[in-house]
JSON list of C-alpha atoms in Angstrom, two decimals:
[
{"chain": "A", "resi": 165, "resn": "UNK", "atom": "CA", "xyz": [-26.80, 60.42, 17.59]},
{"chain": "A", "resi": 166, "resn": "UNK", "atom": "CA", "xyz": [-24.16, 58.22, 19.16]},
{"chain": "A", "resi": 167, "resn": "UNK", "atom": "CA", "xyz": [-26.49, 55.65, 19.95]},
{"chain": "A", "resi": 168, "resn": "UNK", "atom": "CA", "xyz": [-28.22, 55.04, 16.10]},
{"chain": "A", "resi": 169, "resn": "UNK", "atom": "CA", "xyz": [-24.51, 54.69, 15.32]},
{"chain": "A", "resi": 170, "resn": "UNK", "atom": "CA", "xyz": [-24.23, 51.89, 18.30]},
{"chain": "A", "resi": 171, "resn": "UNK", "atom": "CA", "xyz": [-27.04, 50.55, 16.77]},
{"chain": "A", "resi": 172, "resn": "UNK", "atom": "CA", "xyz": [-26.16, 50.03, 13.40]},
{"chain": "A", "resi": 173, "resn": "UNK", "atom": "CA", "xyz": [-22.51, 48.49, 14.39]},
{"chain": "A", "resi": 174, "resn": "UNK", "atom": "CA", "xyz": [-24.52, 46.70, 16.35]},
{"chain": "A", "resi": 175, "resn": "UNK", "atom": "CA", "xyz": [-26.87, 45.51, 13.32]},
{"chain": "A", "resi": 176, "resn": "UNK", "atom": "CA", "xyz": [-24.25, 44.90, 11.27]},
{"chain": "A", "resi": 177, "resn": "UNK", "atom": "CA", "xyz": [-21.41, 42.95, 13.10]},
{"chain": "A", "resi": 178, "resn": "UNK", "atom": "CA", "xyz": [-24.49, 40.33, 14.15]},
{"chain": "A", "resi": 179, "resn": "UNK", "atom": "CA", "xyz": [-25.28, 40.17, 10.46]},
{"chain": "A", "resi": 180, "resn": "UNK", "atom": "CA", "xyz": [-21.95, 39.60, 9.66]},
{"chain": "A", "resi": 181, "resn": "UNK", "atom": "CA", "xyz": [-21.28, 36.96, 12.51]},
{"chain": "A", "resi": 182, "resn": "UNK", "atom": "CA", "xyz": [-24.71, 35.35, 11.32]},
{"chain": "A", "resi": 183, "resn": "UNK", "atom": "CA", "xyz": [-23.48, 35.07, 7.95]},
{"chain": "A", "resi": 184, "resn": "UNK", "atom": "CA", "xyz": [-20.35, 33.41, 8.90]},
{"chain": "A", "resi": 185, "resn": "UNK", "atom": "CA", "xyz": [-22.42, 30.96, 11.04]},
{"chain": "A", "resi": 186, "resn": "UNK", "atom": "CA", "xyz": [-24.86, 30.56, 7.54]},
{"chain": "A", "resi": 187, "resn": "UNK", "atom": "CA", "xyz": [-21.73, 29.87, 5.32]},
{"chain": "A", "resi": 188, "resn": "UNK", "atom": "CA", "xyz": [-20.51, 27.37, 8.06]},
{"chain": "A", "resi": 189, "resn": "UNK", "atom": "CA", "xyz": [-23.48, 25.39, 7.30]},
{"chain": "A", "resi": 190, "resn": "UNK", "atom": "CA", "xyz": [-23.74, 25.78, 4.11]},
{"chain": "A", "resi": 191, "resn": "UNK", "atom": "CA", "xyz": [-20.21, 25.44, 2.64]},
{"chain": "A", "resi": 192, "resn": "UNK", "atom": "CA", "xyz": [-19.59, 21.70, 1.64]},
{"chain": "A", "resi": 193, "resn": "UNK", "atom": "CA", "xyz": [-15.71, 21.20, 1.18]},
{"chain": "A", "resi": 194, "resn": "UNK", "atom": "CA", "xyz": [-13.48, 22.90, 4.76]},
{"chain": "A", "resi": 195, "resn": "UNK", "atom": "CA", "xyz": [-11.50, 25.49, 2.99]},
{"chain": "A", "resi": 196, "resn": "UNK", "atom": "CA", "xyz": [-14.50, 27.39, 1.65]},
{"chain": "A", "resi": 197, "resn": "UNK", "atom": "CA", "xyz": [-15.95, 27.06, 5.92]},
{"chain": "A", "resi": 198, "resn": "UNK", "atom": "CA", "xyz": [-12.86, 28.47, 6.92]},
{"chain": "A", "resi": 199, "resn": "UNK", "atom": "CA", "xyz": [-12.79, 31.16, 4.60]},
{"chain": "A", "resi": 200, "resn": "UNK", "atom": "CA", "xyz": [-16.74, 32.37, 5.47]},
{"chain": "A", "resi": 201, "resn": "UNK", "atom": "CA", "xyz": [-16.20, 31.83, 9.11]},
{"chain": "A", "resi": 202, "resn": "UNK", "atom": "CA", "xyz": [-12.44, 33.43, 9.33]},
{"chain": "A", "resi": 203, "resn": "UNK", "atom": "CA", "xyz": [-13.37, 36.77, 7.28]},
{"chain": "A", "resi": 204, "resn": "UNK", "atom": "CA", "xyz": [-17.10, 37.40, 8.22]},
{"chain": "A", "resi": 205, "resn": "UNK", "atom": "CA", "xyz": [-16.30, 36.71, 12.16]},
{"chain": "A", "resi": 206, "resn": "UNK", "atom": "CA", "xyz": [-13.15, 38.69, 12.48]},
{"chain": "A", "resi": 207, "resn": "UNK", "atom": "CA", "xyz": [-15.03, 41.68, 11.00]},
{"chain": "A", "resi": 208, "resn": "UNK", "atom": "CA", "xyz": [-18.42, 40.86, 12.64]},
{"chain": "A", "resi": 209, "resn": "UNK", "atom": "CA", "xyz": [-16.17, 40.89, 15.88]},
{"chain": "A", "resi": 210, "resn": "UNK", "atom": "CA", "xyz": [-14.68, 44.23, 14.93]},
{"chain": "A", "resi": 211, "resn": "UNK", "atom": "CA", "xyz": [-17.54, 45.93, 14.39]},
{"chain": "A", "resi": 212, "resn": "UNK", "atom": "CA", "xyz": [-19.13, 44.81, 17.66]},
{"chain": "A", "resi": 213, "resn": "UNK", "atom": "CA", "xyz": [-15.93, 46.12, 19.59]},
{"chain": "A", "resi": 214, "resn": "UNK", "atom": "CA", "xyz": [-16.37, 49.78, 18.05]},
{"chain": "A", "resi": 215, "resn": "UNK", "atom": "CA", "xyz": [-19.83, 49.50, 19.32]},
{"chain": "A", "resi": 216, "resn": "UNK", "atom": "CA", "xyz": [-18.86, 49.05, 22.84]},
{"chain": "A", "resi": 217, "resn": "UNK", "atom": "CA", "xyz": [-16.00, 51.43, 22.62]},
{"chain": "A", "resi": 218, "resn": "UNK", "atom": "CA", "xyz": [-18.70, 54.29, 21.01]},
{"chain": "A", "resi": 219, "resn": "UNK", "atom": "CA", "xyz": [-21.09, 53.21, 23.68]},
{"chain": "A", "resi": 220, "resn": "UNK", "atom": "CA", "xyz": [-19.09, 53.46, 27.00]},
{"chain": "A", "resi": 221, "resn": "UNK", "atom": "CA", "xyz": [-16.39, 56.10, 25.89]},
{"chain": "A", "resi": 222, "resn": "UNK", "atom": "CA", "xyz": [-13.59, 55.41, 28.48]},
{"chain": "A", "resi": 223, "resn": "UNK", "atom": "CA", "xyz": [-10.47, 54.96, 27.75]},
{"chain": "A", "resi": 224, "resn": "UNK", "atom": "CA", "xyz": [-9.77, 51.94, 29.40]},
{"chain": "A", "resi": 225, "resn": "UNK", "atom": "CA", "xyz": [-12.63, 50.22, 27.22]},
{"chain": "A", "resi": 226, "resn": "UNK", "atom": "CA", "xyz": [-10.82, 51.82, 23.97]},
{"chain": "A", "resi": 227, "resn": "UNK", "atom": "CA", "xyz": [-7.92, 50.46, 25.40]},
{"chain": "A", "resi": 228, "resn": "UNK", "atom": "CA", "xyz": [-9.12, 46.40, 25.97]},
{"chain": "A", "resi": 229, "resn": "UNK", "atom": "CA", "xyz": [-11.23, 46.75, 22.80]},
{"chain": "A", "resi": 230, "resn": "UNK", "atom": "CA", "xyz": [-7.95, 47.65, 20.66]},
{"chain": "A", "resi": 231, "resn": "UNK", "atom": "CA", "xyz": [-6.42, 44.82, 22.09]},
{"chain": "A", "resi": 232, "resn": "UNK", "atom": "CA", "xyz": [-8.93, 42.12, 21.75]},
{"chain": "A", "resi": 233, "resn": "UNK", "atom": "CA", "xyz": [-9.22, 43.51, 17.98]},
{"chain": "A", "resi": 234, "resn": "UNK", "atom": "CA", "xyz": [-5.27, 43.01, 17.50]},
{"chain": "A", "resi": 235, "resn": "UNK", "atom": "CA", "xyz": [-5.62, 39.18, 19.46]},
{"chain": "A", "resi": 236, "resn": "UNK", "atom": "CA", "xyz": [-8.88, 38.48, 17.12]},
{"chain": "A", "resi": 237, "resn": "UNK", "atom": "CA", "xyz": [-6.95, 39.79, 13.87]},
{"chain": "A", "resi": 238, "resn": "UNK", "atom": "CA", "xyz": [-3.40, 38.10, 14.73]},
{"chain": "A", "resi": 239, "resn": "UNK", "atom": "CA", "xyz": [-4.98, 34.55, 16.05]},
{"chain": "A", "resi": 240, "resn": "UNK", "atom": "CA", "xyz": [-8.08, 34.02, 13.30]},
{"chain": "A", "resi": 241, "resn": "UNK", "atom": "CA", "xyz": [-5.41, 33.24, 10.24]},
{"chain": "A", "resi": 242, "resn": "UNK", "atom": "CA", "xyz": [-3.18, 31.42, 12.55]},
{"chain": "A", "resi": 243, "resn": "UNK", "atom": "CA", "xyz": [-6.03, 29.16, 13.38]},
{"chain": "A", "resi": 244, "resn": "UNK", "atom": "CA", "xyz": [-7.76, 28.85, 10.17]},
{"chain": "A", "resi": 245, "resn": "UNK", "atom": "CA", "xyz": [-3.72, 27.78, 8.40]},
{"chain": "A", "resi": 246, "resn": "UNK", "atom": "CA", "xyz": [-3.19, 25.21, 11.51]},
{"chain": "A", "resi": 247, "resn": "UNK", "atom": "CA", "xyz": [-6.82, 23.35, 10.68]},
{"chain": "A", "resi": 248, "resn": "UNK", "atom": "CA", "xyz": [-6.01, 23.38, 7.48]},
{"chain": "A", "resi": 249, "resn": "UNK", "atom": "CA", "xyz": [-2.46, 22.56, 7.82]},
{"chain": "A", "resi": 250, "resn": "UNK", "atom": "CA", "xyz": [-3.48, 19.95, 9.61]},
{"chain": "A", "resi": 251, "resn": "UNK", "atom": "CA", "xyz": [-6.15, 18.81, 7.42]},
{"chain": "A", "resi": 252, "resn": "UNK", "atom": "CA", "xyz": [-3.94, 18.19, 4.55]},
{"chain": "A", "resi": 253, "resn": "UNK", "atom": "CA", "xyz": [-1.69, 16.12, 6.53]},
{"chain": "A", "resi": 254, "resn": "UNK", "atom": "CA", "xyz": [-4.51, 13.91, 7.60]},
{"chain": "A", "resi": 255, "resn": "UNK", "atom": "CA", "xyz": [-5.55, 13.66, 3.95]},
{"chain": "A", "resi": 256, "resn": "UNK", "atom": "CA", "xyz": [-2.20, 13.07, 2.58]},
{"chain": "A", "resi": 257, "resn": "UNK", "atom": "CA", "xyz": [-1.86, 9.97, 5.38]},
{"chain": "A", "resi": 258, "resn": "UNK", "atom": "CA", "xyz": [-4.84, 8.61, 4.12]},
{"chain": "A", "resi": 259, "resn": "UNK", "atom": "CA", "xyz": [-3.87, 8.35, 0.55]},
{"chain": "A", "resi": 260, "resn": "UNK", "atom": "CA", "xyz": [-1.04, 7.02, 2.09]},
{"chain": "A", "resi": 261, "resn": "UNK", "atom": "CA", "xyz": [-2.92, 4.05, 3.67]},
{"chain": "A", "resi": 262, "resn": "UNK", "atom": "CA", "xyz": [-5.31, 3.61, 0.39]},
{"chain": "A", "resi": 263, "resn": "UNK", "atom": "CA", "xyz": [-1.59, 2.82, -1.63]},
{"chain": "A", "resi": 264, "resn": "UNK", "atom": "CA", "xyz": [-0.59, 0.34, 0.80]}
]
């Protein structure tokens, strides 16, 4: 039984990570690629890490997969507001230029 279970977290945190990917392509403007790729990937990537916990079943895998979960959670937003932190100030210092 445990293993269907693997299997479908499996299934579903690729299909989540592929959809990320998909919207990375397919978004035009970098907030909306942010947004696809920050959600879908963090919870793609979540669902992957319960499979490997549910699939070796030590402790010490529970353990590292809690913590990579935390770094993945705490890190993705950071990220995703320093690109687009970033990205405004890049776009405000070209309108800059253009006035000049």
């Amino acid at each position: 039984m445990t293993v269907y279970l693997v299997s479908i977290l499996l299934l579903l945190g690729s299909a989540f990570i592929l959809i990320a990917a998909i919207g990375l392509v397919k978004f035009s403007d970098l907030y909306s690629r942010m947004h696809a790729t920050t959600k879908a990937t963090s919870f793609g990537t979540l669902l992957l890490l319960i499979a490997v916990s549910l699939f070796f079943n030590t402790p010490a895998i529970y353990i590292k997969a809690l913590l990579v979960i935390i770094f993945i959670y705490l890190t993705a937003p950071l990220a995703a507001h320093s690109i687009a932190k970033s990205f405004i100030a890049k776009k405000d210092k070209d309108s800059q230029k253009q006035k000049d």
